[in-house]
Amino acid sequence: MDPNDREPEGMGHDGDGHAPGRRPPRDSLASDFTPHTPAPARTVQLVTGDFLLTVNPVDGSEIEACPPGERPGRASRHTAAERAEADRAARPPVPSGPAPSAQPLLERRDERERLVRLLARGRSVRLTGPAGSGRTSLLDLVAEDCADLAPDGVVRLTGHRRTVTDLLYDLFHAVYSAPRHRPDRDELLGYVQEIGAVVVLDDIEFGGSALDELLDATPECAFLIAVTPDVPAPSAESAVEEVFLGGLDRAGGVEVIERGVGRVLTEEEANWAGDLWFESEGLPLRFVQAGALLRQHDRLRAGTNAVEEFGVFADAPPTDTPLDDGDAVDVPLPSLGEAA
């Protein structure tokens, strides 16, 4: 048998010395498989104003006058449990790892109490502060304080790239249960003028007459609006209160860093934090980031001996444990450019 020929001797031969014949073709297996059936296209019908819109991704969408039988009834309000579930679902996912311990905001007590007092009296407030000043964190606390002030509770909205009309529809769907229904302008205004809620609106991008239009359309709502200083101011005729959010003082900035690093700063680090406070104008975000940089700095200074002392799989030595200068690596502090 030829070593290059893997067929046994005689296979394909008919015994009379003729050349080997071809193997007969196998039967087709196509009948063994069920033919693929495309999934049916999902069509959705939406009622918008006087029209019925049918969205069909395969055959094309169409719009027609809404038949009387297809018109939705009056929208009902969400229950408190439904509002809480919607608010929970809209929040970003919790990052993995141990949950950080809750820390009170530093030097924000006066602003927090003032905002709650104004909203409790039905006043709308504009909170103005630069990026990194802690506006969103303060909004979260004020929203918790105002949870029981209004019949429709607290409604959280974002103003990023949203127009007045967009926000009115967002407010409508946050309070009312109206699946697949987009009311026309007159219906929308009729619904939102009956909403009584504390509306926490972050990152709004307009002021002036556009803000007046939003407030006039929702007379029973009290707005807490967070903006950066470059957003146009409210009109002179509006009754919006202004609250400005500044930076922390030097001691507050040092405390934020110490919370982040988990220990008391050395004299060199305290001087570095003071320079950072001057460069960053006391913005809290810069000190939070500086604390994270110092944690990395501690891990570098721990040196290789820390692995033997705390275990191979230890992420880092406890930050409140003083480092042995004899075993530590001399690593300079981050530059102010990195921190600020």
Coordinates of C-alpha atoms in Angstrom, one line a residue:
M1 CA 0.0 0.0 0.0
D2 CA 1.3 3.4 -1.0
P3 CA 2.1 5.3 2.2
N4 CA 0.8 8.5 0.5
D5 CA -2.5 6.8 -0.3
R6 CA -4.7 6.7 2.8
E7 CA -7.4 4.5 1.2
P8 CA -7.3 0.7 1.9
E9 CA -6.2 -1.5 -1.0
G10 CA -8.9 -2.4 -3.3
M11 CA -11.2 0.5 -2.3
G12 CA -12.8 1.9 -5.4
H13 CA -11.7 -1.1 -7.5
D14 CA -14.1 -3.5 -9.1
G15 CA -11.8 -6.5 -8.9
D16 CA -10.9 -6.7 -12.6
G17 CA -8.0 -4.3 -12.5
H18 CA -9.9 -1.3 -13.8
A19 CA -9.2 2.2 -12.5
P20 CA -10.9 3.2 -9.3
G21 CA -14.4 4.6 -9.8
R22 CA -15.8 7.8 -8.2
R23 CA -17.7 7.7 -5.0
P24 CA -21.4 8.1 -5.7
P25 CA -22.7 11.5 -4.7
R26 CA -24.5 11.8 -1.4
D27 CA -28.1 12.8 -1.1
S28 CA -28.7 16.5 -0.5
L29 CA -29.2 17.4 3.1
A30 CA -31.1 20.5 2.3
S31 CA -34.4 18.8 3.1
D32 CA -33.1 18.0 6.7
F33 CA -33.0 21.8 7.6
T34 CA -36.0 24.0 8.1
P35 CA -35.9 27.0 5.7
H36 CA -35.0 30.2 7.5
T37 CA -38.1 32.3 8.2
P38 CA -37.3 36.0 8.6
A39 CA -38.5 37.5 11.9
P40 CA -41.7 39.5 11.4
A41 CA -41.1 43.2 11.3
R42 CA -42.1 45.0 14.4
T43 CA -44.6 47.8 13.6
V44 CA -45.5 50.5 16.1
Q45 CA -48.3 52.9 16.1
L46 CA -48.1 56.4 17.7
V47 CA -50.8 58.9 18.2
T48 CA -49.5 62.5 17.8
G49 CA -52.1 65.2 17.7
D50 CA -54.8 64.4 15.2
F51 CA -52.7 61.8 13.4
L52 CA -51.9 58.2 13.7
L53 CA -48.3 57.3 12.7
T54 CA -47.5 53.7 11.8
V55 CA -43.8 53.0 11.9
N56 CA -42.9 50.0 9.7
P57 CA -39.2 49.4 9.1
V58 CA -39.8 47.1 6.1
D59 CA -42.8 48.3 4.1
G60 CA -42.3 52.0 5.0
S61 CA -44.1 54.2 7.6
E62 CA -47.3 56.0 7.0
I63 CA -49.3 58.8 8.6
E64 CA -53.1 59.2 8.4
A65 CA -55.9 61.0 10.2
C66 CA -56.4 59.2 13.6
P67 CA -59.7 57.2 13.6
P68 CA -61.9 58.0 16.5
G69 CA -61.5 54.6 18.0
E70 CA -57.7 54.9 18.1
R71 CA -57.6 58.2 20.1
P72 CA -56.2 57.6 23.6
G73 CA -58.1 58.7 26.6
R74 CA -56.9 61.3 29.1
A75 CA -53.5 60.4 30.4
S76 CA -53.3 59.4 34.1
R77 CA -50.6 60.4 36.5
H78 CA -47.8 58.0 37.6
T79 CA -48.0 56.8 41.2
A80 CA -45.3 57.6 43.6
A81 CA -43.9 54.1 43.3
E82 CA -43.8 54.4 39.5
R83 CA -42.1 57.7 39.7
A84 CA -39.5 56.3 42.1
E85 CA -38.9 53.3 39.8
A86 CA -38.5 55.5 36.8
D87 CA -36.0 57.7 38.7
R88 CA -34.0 54.7 39.8
A89 CA -33.9 53.3 36.2
A90 CA -32.7 56.6 34.8
R91 CA -29.7 56.8 37.2
P92 CA -26.3 55.6 35.9
P93 CA -25.2 52.1 37.0
V94 CA -23.3 51.8 40.2
P95 CA -19.6 51.1 39.6
S96 CA -18.2 47.8 40.7
G97 CA -16.3 47.5 43.9
P98 CA -17.2 48.5 47.4
A99 CA -19.6 51.4 47.7
P100 CA -17.9 54.6 48.8
S101 CA -18.9 55.9 52.2
A102 CA -21.3 58.9 52.1
Q103 CA -19.5 62.1 52.9
P104 CA -21.2 65.5 53.5
L105 CA -20.5 68.3 51.1
L106 CA -18.1 70.8 52.6
E107 CA -19.1 74.5 52.9
R108 CA -22.4 74.0 51.1
R109 CA -24.8 74.0 54.1
D110 CA -25.9 77.6 53.8
E111 CA -26.6 77.2 50.0
R112 CA -28.5 74.0 50.6
E113 CA -30.7 75.4 53.3
R114 CA -31.4 78.5 51.3
L115 CA -32.4 76.5 48.2
V116 CA -34.8 74.4 50.2
R117 CA -36.4 77.4 51.8
L118 CA -37.0 79.1 48.4
L119 CA -38.4 76.0 46.8
A120 CA -40.7 75.4 49.8
R121 CA -42.2 78.8 49.1
G122 CA -42.8 78.0 45.5
R123 CA -40.0 80.1 44.1
S124 CA -37.8 79.1 41.2
V125 CA -34.1 79.3 41.7
R126 CA -31.1 79.4 39.3
L127 CA -27.9 77.9 40.8
T128 CA -24.9 79.3 38.9
G129 CA -21.4 77.8 39.2
P130 CA -18.5 76.9 37.0
A131 CA -17.9 73.3 35.9
G132 CA -16.4 71.3 38.8
S133 CA -18.0 73.5 41.5
G134 CA -20.2 70.6 42.7
R135 CA -23.6 71.8 41.3
T136 CA -24.9 68.4 40.5
S137 CA -23.9 67.0 43.9
L138 CA -25.8 69.9 45.6
L139 CA -28.8 69.3 43.4
D140 CA -28.9 65.6 44.5
L141 CA -29.1 66.7 48.2
V142 CA -31.7 69.4 47.6
A143 CA -33.8 67.0 45.7
E144 CA -33.8 64.6 48.6
D145 CA -34.8 67.4 51.0
C146 CA -37.7 68.4 48.7
A147 CA -39.1 64.9 48.1
D148 CA -42.4 65.7 50.0
L149 CA -42.9 69.3 49.1
A150 CA -45.1 69.0 46.0
P151 CA -48.0 66.7 45.1
D152 CA -46.1 65.3 42.0
G153 CA -42.9 65.0 43.9
V154 CA -39.5 65.8 42.5
V155 CA -38.8 65.5 38.7
R156 CA -35.2 65.3 37.6
L157 CA -34.6 66.5 34.0
T158 CA -31.5 67.3 32.0
G159 CA -31.3 70.5 29.9
H160 CA -28.3 69.4 27.8
R161 CA -29.1 70.1 24.2
R162 CA -32.8 70.3 25.0
T163 CA -35.2 73.1 23.9
V164 CA -38.2 74.4 25.7
T165 CA -40.5 72.1 23.8
D166 CA -38.3 69.1 24.5
L167 CA -38.3 69.8 28.2
L168 CA -42.1 70.3 28.3
Y169 CA -42.5 66.8 26.7
D170 CA -40.0 65.4 29.1
L171 CA -41.9 66.8 32.0
F172 CA -45.2 65.5 30.7
H173 CA -43.9 61.9 30.3
A174 CA -42.2 62.0 33.7
V175 CA -45.5 62.8 35.4
Y176 CA -48.1 61.2 33.2
S177 CA -48.5 57.6 31.9
A178 CA -49.1 58.1 28.1
P179 CA -47.4 55.3 26.2
R180 CA -47.2 55.8 22.4
H181 CA -49.0 59.2 22.8
R182 CA -47.5 62.5 21.9
P183 CA -50.1 65.2 22.5
D184 CA -50.1 68.3 20.3
R185 CA -49.0 71.7 21.6
D186 CA -52.4 72.7 23.0
E187 CA -52.9 69.3 24.8
L188 CA -49.4 69.4 26.1
L189 CA -49.8 72.9 27.6
G190 CA -53.1 71.8 29.2
Y191 CA -51.3 68.8 30.9
V192 CA -48.2 70.6 32.1
Q193 CA -50.0 73.6 33.6
E194 CA -51.6 71.1 36.0
I195 CA -48.3 69.6 37.2
G196 CA -47.3 70.5 40.7
A197 CA -43.7 69.4 41.2
V198 CA -40.2 70.5 42.2
V199 CA -38.4 70.3 38.9
V200 CA -34.6 69.9 39.2
L201 CA -33.1 70.8 35.9
D202 CA -29.4 70.4 35.4
D203 CA -27.2 71.7 32.6
I204 CA -29.8 74.0 31.0
E205 CA -28.5 75.9 28.0
F206 CA -30.9 78.8 27.6
G207 CA -32.2 81.8 29.6
G208 CA -34.0 85.0 28.8
S209 CA -37.3 84.7 26.9
A210 CA -36.9 81.0 26.4
L211 CA -36.7 80.4 30.2
D212 CA -39.8 82.7 30.6
E213 CA -41.7 80.5 28.2
L214 CA -40.8 77.4 30.2
L215 CA -41.8 78.9 33.5
D216 CA -45.0 80.4 32.2
A217 CA -46.1 77.0 30.8
T218 CA -45.7 75.4 34.2
P219 CA -47.2 77.8 36.8
E220 CA -47.6 75.2 39.5
C221 CA -43.9 74.0 39.4
A222 CA -40.9 75.3 41.3
F223 CA -37.7 75.0 39.3
L224 CA -34.2 74.5 40.6
I225 CA -32.0 75.2 37.6
A226 CA -28.3 74.6 37.5
V227 CA -26.2 76.5 34.9
T228 CA -22.7 77.6 34.1
P229 CA -21.8 81.3 34.1
D230 CA -21.9 81.5 30.3
V231 CA -25.6 80.6 30.0
P232 CA -27.8 83.7 29.4
A233 CA -29.3 85.2 32.5
P234 CA -33.1 85.2 33.2
S235 CA -35.1 88.2 31.9
A236 CA -35.5 91.2 34.2
E237 CA -39.3 90.4 34.4
S238 CA -38.8 86.9 35.7
A239 CA -39.0 86.1 39.4
V240 CA -36.1 83.7 39.4
E241 CA -33.8 83.9 42.4
E242 CA -30.1 83.7 41.8
V243 CA -27.7 81.7 43.9
F244 CA -24.0 81.6 43.1
L245 CA -21.8 78.7 44.0
G246 CA -18.2 79.5 44.6
G247 CA -15.1 77.5 45.4
L248 CA -13.9 76.0 48.7
D249 CA -11.5 77.8 51.0
R250 CA -8.0 76.4 51.5
A251 CA -8.9 74.4 54.6
G252 CA -11.9 72.8 52.8
G253 CA -9.7 71.8 49.8
V254 CA -7.2 70.1 52.1
E255 CA -10.0 68.2 53.9
V256 CA -11.3 67.0 50.6
I257 CA -7.9 65.7 49.6
E258 CA -7.5 64.0 53.0
R259 CA -10.8 62.3 52.6
G260 CA -9.7 61.0 49.2
V261 CA -6.3 59.7 50.3
G262 CA -7.5 58.5 53.7
R263 CA -4.8 60.1 55.8
V264 CA -3.5 63.4 57.1
L265 CA -1.3 65.2 54.5
T266 CA 2.4 65.8 55.1
E267 CA 3.7 69.3 55.3
E268 CA 5.0 69.1 51.7
E269 CA 1.6 67.8 50.5
A270 CA -0.3 70.5 52.4
N271 CA 1.9 73.2 50.7
W272 CA 1.2 71.5 47.4
A273 CA -2.5 71.5 48.1
G274 CA -2.3 75.2 48.9
D275 CA -0.8 75.9 45.5
L276 CA -3.5 73.8 43.9
W277 CA -6.1 75.8 45.8
F278 CA -4.7 79.0 44.3
E279 CA -4.5 77.6 40.8
S280 CA -7.9 76.0 40.7
E281 CA -9.8 78.8 42.5
G282 CA -11.1 76.3 45.1
L283 CA -13.1 74.1 42.7
P284 CA -14.0 70.9 44.6
L285 CA -13.6 68.6 41.6
R286 CA -9.9 69.5 41.4
F287 CA -9.4 68.4 45.0
V288 CA -11.2 65.1 44.5
Q289 CA -8.9 64.5 41.5
A290 CA -5.9 65.5 43.6
G291 CA -6.9 62.9 46.3
A292 CA -6.9 60.2 43.6
L293 CA -3.5 61.3 42.4
L294 CA -2.1 61.1 45.9
R295 CA -3.5 57.6 46.4
Q296 CA -1.5 56.5 43.3
H297 CA 1.4 58.4 44.7
D298 CA 1.2 56.4 47.9
R299 CA 1.1 53.1 46.0
L300 CA 4.3 54.0 44.1
R301 CA 6.1 55.1 47.3
A302 CA 5.2 51.8 49.0
G303 CA 7.9 50.0 47.1
T304 CA 8.3 46.3 46.6
N305 CA 8.5 45.5 50.3
A306 CA 4.8 46.4 50.6
V307 CA 4.0 43.3 48.5
E308 CA 5.7 41.0 50.9
E309 CA 4.1 42.7 54.0
F310 CA 0.5 43.0 52.8
G311 CA 0.3 40.0 50.4
V312 CA 0.8 39.4 46.7
F313 CA -2.8 40.1 45.9
A314 CA -3.2 43.2 48.0
D315 CA -4.2 46.2 45.9
A316 CA -2.4 48.7 48.1
P317 CA -1.4 49.0 51.8
P318 CA -3.9 50.7 54.1
T319 CA -3.6 54.4 53.4
D320 CA -3.6 55.3 57.1
T321 CA -0.5 53.2 57.7
P322 CA 2.6 55.3 57.8
L323 CA 5.1 54.4 55.1
D324 CA 8.6 53.4 56.1
D325 CA 10.9 55.9 54.5
G326 CA 13.7 53.2 54.3
D327 CA 11.5 51.0 52.1
A328 CA 9.7 53.7 50.2
V329 CA 10.5 54.9 46.7
D330 CA 11.2 58.6 46.3
V331 CA 8.5 59.7 43.9
P332 CA 7.9 63.4 43.4
L333 CA 4.4 64.9 43.9
P334 CA 2.3 65.4 40.8
S335 CA 2.8 68.7 39.1
L336 CA 0.1 71.4 39.5
G337 CA -0.7 70.9 35.8
E338 CA -1.6 67.3 36.4
A339 CA -3.7 68.2 39.4
A340 CA -5.4 71.4 38.2

